[in-house]
Structures are given as structure tokens and as C-alpha cells.
Coordinates of C-alpha atoms in Angstrom, one line a residue:
M2 CA 19.7 -9.3 -26.5
S3 CA 18.2 -7.0 -23.9
L4 CA 15.4 -4.6 -23.7
P5 CA 16.3 -1.0 -22.7
K6 CA 14.2 0.3 -19.8
S7 CA 14.4 2.8 -17.0
S8 CA 14.0 2.1 -13.3
F9 CA 14.5 4.4 -10.3
L10 CA 13.4 5.0 -6.7
I11 CA 12.2 8.4 -5.5
A12 CA 13.6 9.1 -2.0
A13 CA 14.0 12.0 0.4
P14 CA 15.8 13.0 3.6
S15 CA 12.5 13.0 5.5
S16 CA 8.8 12.9 5.1
N17 CA 6.9 15.9 3.8
S18 CA 9.6 16.6 1.2
G19 CA 7.3 16.1 -1.7
K20 CA 8.0 12.5 -2.8
T21 CA 4.4 11.8 -3.6
T22 CA 3.9 15.0 -5.6
V23 CA 7.0 14.4 -7.7
T24 CA 6.2 10.7 -8.1
L25 CA 2.6 11.5 -9.4
A26 CA 4.0 14.1 -11.7
L27 CA 6.5 11.8 -13.2
L28 CA 4.2 8.8 -13.5
R29 CA 1.6 10.8 -15.6
A30 CA 4.2 12.8 -17.6
L31 CA 6.1 9.7 -18.6
R32 CA 2.8 7.9 -19.4
E33 CA 1.8 10.8 -21.7
R34 CA 5.0 10.2 -23.6
G35 CA 3.5 6.8 -24.6
L36 CA 5.6 4.9 -22.1
G37 CA 4.3 2.0 -20.1
V38 CA 4.9 3.2 -16.5
Q39 CA 4.8 0.8 -13.5
P40 CA 4.4 2.4 -10.1
F41 CA 5.7 0.8 -6.9
K42 CA 5.5 2.0 -3.3
C43 CA 8.1 1.2 -0.6
G44 CA 6.6 0.2 2.7
P45 CA 3.0 -0.7 3.8
D46 CA 1.1 2.3 2.5
Y47 CA -2.1 1.4 0.7
I48 CA -3.2 5.0 -0.1
D49 CA -0.3 6.3 -2.2
T50 CA -0.8 3.2 -4.4
I51 CA -4.3 4.4 -5.2
H52 CA -3.0 7.7 -6.5
H53 CA -0.2 5.9 -8.3
A54 CA -2.7 3.8 -10.2
T55 CA -4.7 6.9 -11.2
A56 CA -1.5 8.6 -12.5
A57 CA 0.0 5.6 -14.3
G58 CA -3.0 3.6 -15.4
R59 CA -1.5 0.5 -13.8
P60 CA -1.9 -0.9 -10.3
G61 CA 0.4 0.3 -7.7
L62 CA 2.5 -2.4 -6.1
N63 CA 3.9 -2.5 -2.6
L64 CA 7.6 -3.3 -1.9
D65 CA 8.0 -4.1 1.8
T66 CA 10.9 -6.1 3.1
F67 CA 9.5 -6.4 6.6
M68 CA 6.1 -7.8 5.7
A69 CA 7.5 -10.1 2.9
S70 CA 10.7 -12.0 2.1
E71 CA 13.4 -10.6 -0.1
A72 CA 12.7 -13.4 -2.6
H73 CA 9.0 -12.3 -2.9
M74 CA 10.0 -8.7 -3.3
R75 CA 12.4 -9.6 -6.1
A76 CA 9.7 -11.7 -7.8
V77 CA 7.1 -8.9 -7.5
Y78 CA 9.4 -6.3 -8.9
A79 CA 10.8 -8.5 -11.7
H80 CA 7.3 -9.6 -12.8
Y81 CA 5.8 -6.2 -13.1
A82 CA 8.9 -4.2 -14.1
S83 CA 9.6 -6.6 -17.0
R84 CA 6.3 -5.5 -18.5
A85 CA 6.9 -1.8 -18.3
D86 CA 9.2 0.7 -20.0
V87 CA 9.7 2.7 -16.8
S88 CA 9.5 1.5 -13.2
V89 CA 9.1 4.2 -10.6
A90 CA 9.1 3.4 -6.9
E91 CA 8.2 6.0 -4.3
G92 CA 10.1 5.7 -1.1
V93 CA 8.8 5.7 2.5
M94 CA 9.7 8.4 5.1
G95 CA 13.4 9.3 4.9
L96 CA 15.8 7.3 2.7
F97 CA 17.2 5.3 5.6
D98 CA 14.2 5.1 7.9
G99 CA 13.1 1.5 8.6
A100 CA 11.3 -0.6 11.2
D101 CA 14.7 -1.2 12.9
K102 CA 17.4 1.1 11.6
M103 CA 17.5 0.4 7.9
K104 CA 15.2 -2.7 7.9
G105 CA 12.4 -2.1 5.5
S106 CA 13.7 1.3 4.4
S107 CA 13.8 2.8 1.0
A108 CA 17.6 2.3 1.0
E109 CA 17.3 -1.4 1.7
I110 CA 14.8 -1.9 -1.1
A111 CA 16.9 0.2 -3.5
A112 CA 19.9 -2.0 -2.7
L113 CA 17.9 -5.3 -2.9
L114 CA 16.5 -4.4 -6.4
D115 CA 19.5 -2.5 -7.6
M116 CA 17.3 0.6 -8.3
P117 CA 19.2 3.9 -8.7
V118 CA 18.0 6.6 -6.3
V119 CA 16.7 10.0 -7.3
L120 CA 16.4 12.4 -4.3
V121 CA 13.6 14.8 -3.8
I122 CA 14.8 17.7 -1.6
N123 CA 12.6 20.3 0.1
A124 CA 14.5 23.4 -0.8
Q125 CA 12.0 25.9 0.6
S126 CA 14.5 27.2 3.2
M127 CA 17.7 26.0 1.7
A128 CA 20.3 26.9 -0.9
Y129 CA 23.9 25.7 -0.9
S130 CA 23.4 23.9 2.4
A131 CA 21.9 21.2 0.2
A132 CA 25.4 20.1 -0.7
P133 CA 26.4 18.3 2.6
L134 CA 22.9 16.9 2.9
I135 CA 23.0 15.3 -0.5
Y136 CA 26.7 14.3 0.0
G137 CA 25.7 12.5 3.2
L138 CA 22.8 10.7 1.6
K139 CA 24.9 9.6 -1.3
N140 CA 27.9 8.3 0.6
F141 CA 26.4 7.0 3.9
Y142 CA 25.7 3.6 2.6
P143 CA 27.7 2.2 -0.3
G144 CA 25.0 -0.4 -1.2
I145 CA 22.9 2.3 -3.0
R146 CA 23.5 4.5 -6.0
V147 CA 22.2 8.1 -5.7
V148 CA 22.3 9.4 -9.2
G149 CA 20.2 12.6 -9.3
A150 CA 18.2 15.2 -7.4
I151 CA 14.9 17.0 -8.0
F152 CA 14.2 20.0 -5.8
N153 CA 10.8 20.9 -4.5
F154 CA 9.4 24.4 -3.5
V155 CA 12.0 26.4 -5.5
N156 CA 11.0 30.0 -5.9
T157 CA 13.2 31.4 -8.6
E158 CA 15.8 30.4 -11.2
S159 CA 18.5 32.1 -9.2
H160 CA 17.5 29.9 -6.2
Y161 CA 17.9 26.8 -8.4
R162 CA 21.4 27.9 -9.5
F163 CA 22.6 27.6 -5.8
L164 CA 21.1 24.2 -5.7
Q165 CA 22.8 23.2 -8.9
D166 CA 26.1 24.2 -7.4
A167 CA 25.4 22.1 -4.4
C168 CA 24.7 19.1 -6.6
V169 CA 28.0 19.5 -8.5
D170 CA 30.0 19.6 -5.3
A171 CA 28.1 16.7 -3.8
G172 CA 28.7 14.6 -6.9
V173 CA 25.0 14.1 -7.8
E174 CA 23.3 15.4 -11.0
A175 CA 20.7 18.2 -10.6
L176 CA 17.7 17.1 -12.7
G177 CA 15.5 20.1 -12.1
Y178 CA 12.9 21.4 -9.7
L179 CA 9.2 22.0 -9.0
P180 CA 8.1 25.5 -8.1
K181 CA 6.0 26.2 -5.0
N182 CA 2.3 26.1 -6.1
E183 CA -0.5 25.8 -3.6
A184 CA -2.9 24.9 -6.4
L185 CA -1.0 21.6 -6.7
H186 CA -1.3 20.7 -3.0
I187 CA -3.0 17.4 -2.2
P188 CA -4.7 17.6 1.2
S189 CA -3.6 15.2 3.9
R190 CA -5.5 13.2 6.4
H191 CA -4.8 11.1 9.5
L192 CA -4.0 8.1 7.3
G193 CA -1.8 9.7 4.7
L194 CA -3.3 11.2 1.6
H195 CA -7.0 12.0 1.8
I196 CA -9.2 10.0 -0.6
S197 CA -12.1 12.3 -0.9
V198 CA -14.8 13.1 -3.5
E199 CA -14.1 16.8 -2.6
T200 CA -10.7 16.7 -4.2
D201 CA -10.2 16.4 -8.0
Y202 CA -7.1 14.2 -7.9
E203 CA -7.2 13.7 -11.7
E204 CA -7.0 17.5 -12.3
I205 CA -4.1 17.9 -9.9
I206 CA -2.2 15.0 -11.4
Q207 CA -2.7 16.2 -14.9
R208 CA -1.6 19.7 -14.0
L209 CA 1.5 18.3 -12.3
A210 CA 2.3 16.3 -15.5
E211 CA 2.0 19.5 -17.5
I212 CA 4.3 21.5 -15.2
I213 CA 7.1 19.0 -14.5
P214 CA 8.6 18.8 -18.1
Q215 CA 9.1 22.6 -18.0
T216 CA 11.6 22.5 -15.1
V217 CA 12.7 18.8 -14.9
N218 CA 14.9 17.2 -17.6
L219 CA 12.9 14.0 -18.2
D220 CA 15.2 12.8 -21.0
R221 CA 18.2 13.0 -18.8
L222 CA 16.3 11.3 -15.9
L223 CA 15.6 8.3 -18.2
E224 CA 19.2 8.2 -19.4
I225 CA 20.9 8.0 -16.0
T226 CA 18.4 5.5 -14.7
S227 CA 18.5 3.1 -17.7
V228 CA 18.6 -0.6 -17.0
S229 CA 18.3 -3.8 -19.1
Y230 CA 16.2 -6.9 -18.6
P231 CA 17.1 -10.0 -20.7
D232 CA 14.4 -11.1 -23.0
E233 CA 14.5 -14.6 -21.8
N234 CA 13.8 -13.6 -18.2
A235 CA 10.7 -11.7 -19.2
E236 CA 9.5 -14.7 -21.2
I237 CA 10.0 -17.0 -18.3
L238 CA 8.2 -14.7 -15.9
S239 CA 5.4 -14.4 -18.4
Q240 CA 5.0 -18.2 -18.6
Q241 CA 5.1 -18.5 -14.8
N242 CA 2.6 -15.7 -14.1
H243 CA 0.4 -16.7 -11.2
L244 CA 0.9 -20.5 -11.8
V245 CA -0.1 -22.5 -8.7
K246 CA 2.0 -25.5 -8.0
T247 CA 0.0 -28.0 -5.8
D248 CA -0.4 -31.7 -5.8
R249 CA -4.2 -31.2 -5.4
K250 CA -6.6 -28.9 -7.0
P251 CA -6.9 -25.6 -5.0
P252 CA -10.4 -24.6 -3.7
N253 CA -12.7 -22.9 -6.2
L254 CA -14.2 -20.4 -3.8
R255 CA -16.5 -17.4 -4.5
I256 CA -14.5 -14.6 -2.9
T257 CA -16.3 -11.4 -2.3
V258 CA -14.3 -8.2 -1.6
A259 CA -15.8 -4.9 -0.4
Y260 CA -14.6 -1.9 -2.5
D261 CA -16.0 1.6 -2.7
E262 CA -15.4 5.0 -1.2
A263 CA -15.5 3.6 2.3
F264 CA -13.4 0.5 1.7
S265 CA -10.4 0.8 -0.5
F266 CA -7.3 0.0 1.4
L267 CA -6.0 -3.0 -0.4
Y268 CA -2.7 -4.6 -1.3
H269 CA -2.9 -5.5 -5.0
Q270 CA -0.7 -8.6 -4.5
N271 CA -3.1 -9.8 -1.8
I272 CA -6.0 -9.8 -4.3
E273 CA -3.9 -11.6 -6.9
C274 CA -3.1 -14.2 -4.3
L275 CA -6.8 -14.7 -3.6
R276 CA -7.4 -15.5 -7.2
A277 CA -5.5 -18.7 -6.6
F278 CA -8.3 -19.8 -4.2
G279 CA -11.2 -19.0 -6.5
E280 CA -13.1 -16.2 -8.3
V281 CA -12.8 -12.7 -6.9
Q282 CA -16.0 -10.5 -7.2
W283 CA -16.5 -7.0 -5.8
F284 CA -19.4 -5.3 -4.0
S285 CA -20.2 -2.0 -2.4
P286 CA -21.4 -1.9 1.2
L287 CA -22.4 1.7 0.5
K288 CA -24.5 1.2 -2.6
D289 CA -25.5 -2.4 -3.1
A290 CA -28.5 -3.9 -1.4
T291 CA -27.4 -7.4 -0.7
L292 CA -24.2 -9.5 -0.5
P293 CA -23.6 -11.7 -3.5
E294 CA -23.4 -15.5 -3.1
T295 CA -20.0 -16.1 -1.5
D296 CA -17.8 -18.5 0.3
L297 CA -15.3 -16.0 1.7
L298 CA -16.1 -12.4 2.5
Y299 CA -13.2 -9.9 2.7
L300 CA -13.9 -6.4 4.3
P301 CA -10.7 -4.3 3.9
G302 CA -9.9 -1.1 5.6
G303 CA -10.9 2.4 4.5
Y304 CA -12.7 5.4 5.9
P305 CA -16.0 4.0 7.2
E306 CA -16.2 6.9 9.7
L307 CA -16.5 9.3 6.8
F308 CA -19.5 7.4 5.4
A309 CA -20.9 6.1 8.7
R310 CA -24.3 7.7 8.1
E311 CA -24.7 6.1 4.6
L312 CA -23.4 2.7 5.7
S313 CA -25.7 2.7 8.7
G314 CA -28.6 3.7 6.5
N315 CA -28.1 0.9 4.1
L316 CA -30.2 -1.5 6.2
P317 CA -30.6 -4.3 3.6
M318 CA -26.9 -4.7 3.2
L319 CA -26.3 -4.6 7.0
E320 CA -28.9 -7.4 7.3
S321 CA -27.4 -9.4 4.4
I322 CA -24.0 -9.3 6.0
R323 CA -25.4 -10.0 9.5
S324 CA -27.2 -13.0 8.1
Y325 CA -24.2 -14.3 6.2
C326 CA -21.9 -14.1 9.2
G327 CA -24.6 -15.3 11.7
N328 CA -25.1 -18.5 9.6
G329 CA -21.4 -19.4 9.8
G330 CA -20.2 -17.8 6.6
L331 CA -16.4 -17.3 6.5
A332 CA -15.5 -13.6 6.8
Y333 CA -12.3 -11.7 7.3
A334 CA -12.3 -8.0 8.2
E335 CA -9.4 -5.6 8.9
C336 CA -9.4 -2.1 10.4
G337 CA -12.3 -0.3 8.7
G338 CA -13.9 -3.7 8.1
L339 CA -13.8 -4.4 11.8
M340 CA -15.4 -1.1 12.5
Y341 CA -18.2 -1.9 10.0
L342 CA -18.9 -5.3 11.6
G343 CA -19.1 -3.9 15.1
K344 CA -22.3 -2.7 16.8
A345 CA -21.7 1.0 16.2
I346 CA -19.2 3.7 15.0
T347 CA -19.0 6.9 17.0
D348 CA -17.5 9.8 15.0
G349 CA -15.3 12.6 16.3
R350 CA -18.4 14.8 17.1
G351 CA -20.0 12.1 19.2
N352 CA -22.6 10.9 16.7
S353 CA -23.2 7.2 17.0
F354 CA -24.2 5.1 13.9
P355 CA -25.4 1.5 14.2
M356 CA -23.5 -1.0 12.1
A357 CA -23.7 -4.7 11.3
G358 CA -23.5 -6.0 14.9
V359 CA -21.6 -9.1 13.9
L360 CA -18.8 -8.3 16.4
D361 CA -19.6 -7.5 20.0
C362 CA -17.7 -4.2 20.0
E363 CA -18.1 -0.5 19.3
T364 CA -15.5 1.8 17.8
T365 CA -15.0 5.5 18.3
L366 CA -13.1 8.4 16.8
Q367 CA -13.6 10.6 19.9
R368 CA -10.4 11.4 21.8
S369 CA -8.6 9.7 18.9
K370 CA -5.0 8.6 19.3
M371 CA -2.8 7.3 16.5
T372 CA -1.8 3.7 16.6
L373 CA 1.0 2.9 14.2
G374 CA 3.5 0.2 13.5
Y375 CA 4.4 -3.2 12.0
R376 CA 2.7 -6.2 13.5
V377 CA 3.6 -9.9 13.7
M378 CA 0.9 -12.5 14.4
R379 CA 1.6 -16.0 15.5
W380 CA -1.3 -18.4 15.3
E381 CA -1.1 -22.1 15.7
G382 CA 2.3 -22.3 14.1
L383 CA 1.5 -19.7 11.4
E384 CA 3.5 -16.4 11.4
I385 CA 2.2 -13.6 9.3
K386 CA 3.2 -9.9 9.2
G387 CA 1.3 -6.7 8.6
H388 CA 0.9 -3.1 9.5
E389 CA -1.4 -1.2 11.8
F390 CA -2.3 2.5 11.3
H391 CA -5.5 4.0 12.6
Y392 CA -7.0 6.7 14.9
S393 CA -10.2 4.9 15.9
A394 CA -10.3 2.7 19.0
L395 CA -12.4 0.0 20.6
K396 CA -14.9 1.8 22.7
E397 CA -16.4 -1.3 24.1
Q398 CA -15.3 -4.9 23.5
L399 CA -16.9 -8.0 24.9
M400 CA -15.5 -10.6 22.5
Q401 CA -13.6 -13.7 23.5
M402 CA -10.0 -13.5 24.7
P403 CA -7.4 -13.4 22.0
F404 CA -6.4 -16.7 20.5
A405 CA -3.3 -15.5 18.6
Q406 CA -0.2 -13.7 19.8
M407 CA 0.3 -10.1 18.4
T408 CA 3.6 -8.2 18.7
N409 CA 5.3 -5.3 17.1
A410 CA 8.4 -5.4 14.9
R411 CA 10.6 -5.8 18.0
G412 CA 8.6 -8.6 19.5
V413 CA 6.8 -6.5 22.2
P414 CA 3.2 -7.5 22.8
V415 CA 0.6 -4.9 21.5
D416 CA -2.9 -4.1 22.8
T417 CA -4.8 -4.5 19.5
Q418 CA -5.6 -8.2 18.9
F419 CA -7.1 -10.6 16.4
F420 CA -10.7 -11.7 17.2
R421 CA -13.0 -14.5 16.1
V422 CA -16.8 -14.8 16.4
Q423 CA -18.1 -18.0 14.8
N424 CA -16.3 -18.0 11.4
T425 CA -15.8 -14.2 11.3
F426 CA -12.1 -13.1 11.9
A427 CA -11.3 -9.5 12.5
G428 CA -8.5 -7.2 13.7
Y429 CA -7.0 -3.8 13.1
T430 CA -3.9 -5.1 11.3
H431 CA -3.6 -5.0 7.5
F432 CA -1.9 -8.3 6.9
Y433 CA 0.2 -9.0 3.8
W434 CA -0.6 -12.5 2.8
A435 CA 0.7 -12.5 -0.8
D436 CA 3.9 -14.0 0.5
K437 CA 2.0 -16.1 3.0
P438 CA -1.0 -17.7 1.4
E439 CA -1.0 -20.1 4.2
F440 CA -3.0 -17.4 6.1
I441 CA -5.9 -17.7 3.7
Q442 CA -5.7 -21.5 3.8
H443 CA -5.7 -21.3 7.6
L444 CA -8.9 -19.3 7.6
I445 CA -10.5 -21.8 5.2
N446 CA -9.4 -24.8 7.3
K447 CA -11.0 -23.3 10.4
T448 CA -14.3 -23.6 8.7
T449 CA -13.7 -26.7 6.6
K450 CA -13.2 -30.1 8.2
N451 CA -10.6 -32.4 6.6
A452 CA -9.9 -29.8 3.8
E453 CA -8.7 -31.5 0.6
S454 CA -7.0 -28.4 -0.8
Q455 CA -3.4 -27.6 -0.6
V456 CA -2.1 -24.1 -0.1
P457 CA -0.5 -22.5 -3.2
K458 CA 3.2 -21.7 -2.9
A459 CA 4.0 -18.1 -2.2
D460 CA 6.9 -17.8 -4.7
N461 CA 4.5 -18.3 -7.5
L462 CA 2.1 -15.5 -6.5
P463 CA 3.6 -12.2 -7.4

């Protein structure tokens, strides 16, 4: 016996085609039908997943075949998809764009997970010319199944009829379209979609969900993307959920994670992995006065530059974190977290705001330049992968020389490094350790002599 479900990957010929808009609309519209909808995001993006969670009411999960093994990706997908009625993955960039040719691309993930592909085509300046475009995307790589197309920025019904003809001749089913509507525009920022209190994302998502059933055939979408999961597989996965196989009891740490408007760039699987090492608790560097009792402090990335004045003004919290780190507390900070632990942040207008001063560095947004790409760190026999994407830079850096080797996806050394001050570790890279819990154990071992704990196995930490 099997359970009927639906699963598909939203892809496009290029970025800025409207993948996120269509994905959010579908997530909410299908959820409002009473379906359990599980969102996924191809690639390392940690911002789209926030919007996905808002639309679907379930955490957004990353699928990235560069940062993690294929076995881990299959486990993550199977674990969460088996608990949903519909699984929707948003692609990254163009369908075949990867770190090295197709490596890490949406197409590679679709092939790995056997997910049918639904194209989103920007038809604003296109009509029947969509036919060769769709035909090429469908037939370029035989390892994927392109089953349908949704068109974005369609002006009229007559415009859509040209696009339907194109789909017929390309051998892909036309599922409908979204009209051009500036009221449904989600503002962008230098790190993807802008997380801002000034934008009512809930209102936009809800409006999208109301519009899309009017012009997109959701019933047909679910029909042509139907899949089946054997009941016994779902039961096995349920029994194995987050089991930790070790010969010794894992450490029972108090793990404190920063999460608020300034710090929100997280990989859900990383947090689940942390739960194997102890109890996860949350705090706000913006609003809380002191750091809770903790054994491991995690400061993720975010937009600290947008809240620099408020962060700088929360003196009790700055002092609490300064005291914790100064007394040898174990802390790990990435990107925005590194900025917060530095001496000061200078915004794009030249205003400087004092920060925690744990790290002997300053960061600046002046004369900002984008730094982007996958990263590989090799540290005392440990290899872990991640992603770097930021516009700030180290204005002044007097910390010790790097103790780990940092390269890009092709093995070329990069300028941004991984630093250590006492038991505080920091860098610009967002590491994905859900498939490499040895990274967390390595941090623990650096502050614990003769550690008795054994690292949990990655294949049991979806």
C-alpha cells in the first residue's frame, strides 16, 4: 500500500523569473486547501526559507548537493516529504546553474530526488519564442522530467494563448500564469529578499494565494506531479527520527542561539543537529538584557547593520556577551555574528556603532563589494563546506593568523578566513554542519580536555 502525494521542483531559465513569487503563492494556496505542504529550497539560501515557512506553516529545508552529501540530501528530503501531502522545492538561479557546471544545480537535485520539474517563465517580453526555450530546458538533460510550465508577467488572455501554443509544440503542459501586479512585488536587498518590518509579507503571500487559483490549474498541477511513498518507509523514518547512534552518551550542553530581526539566517537542519548535543534555547541580542546560562553560544548571520544603533545601545547585553567570551565561554559566530562580536560596525553612511569588542576587528558597509561563493574549510583533518555572501568587509583586523585553510569550490584560496580568540570562533562563512556534526564536536573538543563524548553520526540527523 502507498500514500498518494505530490512533489515538484519550481525552476526557471534564470534568476529574476519569479520563482519565489510563484513558490510562495503555491505554498499558501495549497495549504489553504487543507494540505500539509513542505517547502524546500535548492542551494544555500537562508532567506527564501524564512518566507517559505511563513507561507507553508512548516520550516523551510535546504537541499544543497555541494555543502552536503547525496545520502544526506536524500535523508532530509525523505524524512520531511513523507510527513507532507505536497512537497514543493524552489530552485536556485537557472535550472542548470551550479557551482561547477551542473554541480549543486536545481537540475542535479531534481534528478537526485526524482522530483518532476515545473518551469516558471518570465513572459513579459515573450510569446511563441517560449517554445524553443522550453524545449531546450526539457531535453537538454535526460535525467530530469520537465512536466509543466507556469508563466509570469502575462498581460492578457491572448498573450497567454501564444504561450499555450508554445508549450504544446515543446511537449510541456501549460499550467497557467500570473498577471503582472506591482502590488505583489517583494522588495529585494543585497542578500536576496529583504526581511523588513516595513514590508507586510503575510499580506503579500495571502494575496498571492488568492490570485493564483484564478489563473493556474492547481488540480492539474497536483495530478501531473503525483508520487507515492510506501507506508513502511514513512514508518521507518518516523522511528529513526533524530536518533543518535553513539557508544557513549553525547554531551548535554546548554546551547544558546541568537534569533531576532538582526539575526535570522539559519539552516533548520543545523539547529536540529545541535539538539543532539544538548538543549537549544533562544535569545535576542536586540531585546534581551543578558545572555542566559550557556555552554555554547551561536551567533548566526543576519542584518546587524540595519539594527546597529539598537544593538549598540543594548549595553547590558553587550557586556553580558563580552563577559561570557572573555571568561572562556565557547562561542561560534558567522557573518552578521562576526560583525556583532567586533569592535564596531560602520554603516553605508559612515556612522560607526560600537559592538561587543570580543574580536579585534571592525566591519564596514562603506564602499561595499559583494563577496559570494561556496567555501571549503580544512581544519586539523576536518573538512566542512559552507557558503559566503555579504557586502560588509573587515575594515580593521588585528586577530591572529588563520589556523584553517579556506578555499572556494574550485580549491582556490580565498581572502576571508576563520578566526579564533580564546574560545570564540568566527568567520564570514555560513557552514552547513547538519551533515558534518564533527564540526560542532571539534569546537567542543577545543575547549574540553579529554572529552568523553562521541560525535553523533550525520546520517541520523536529517
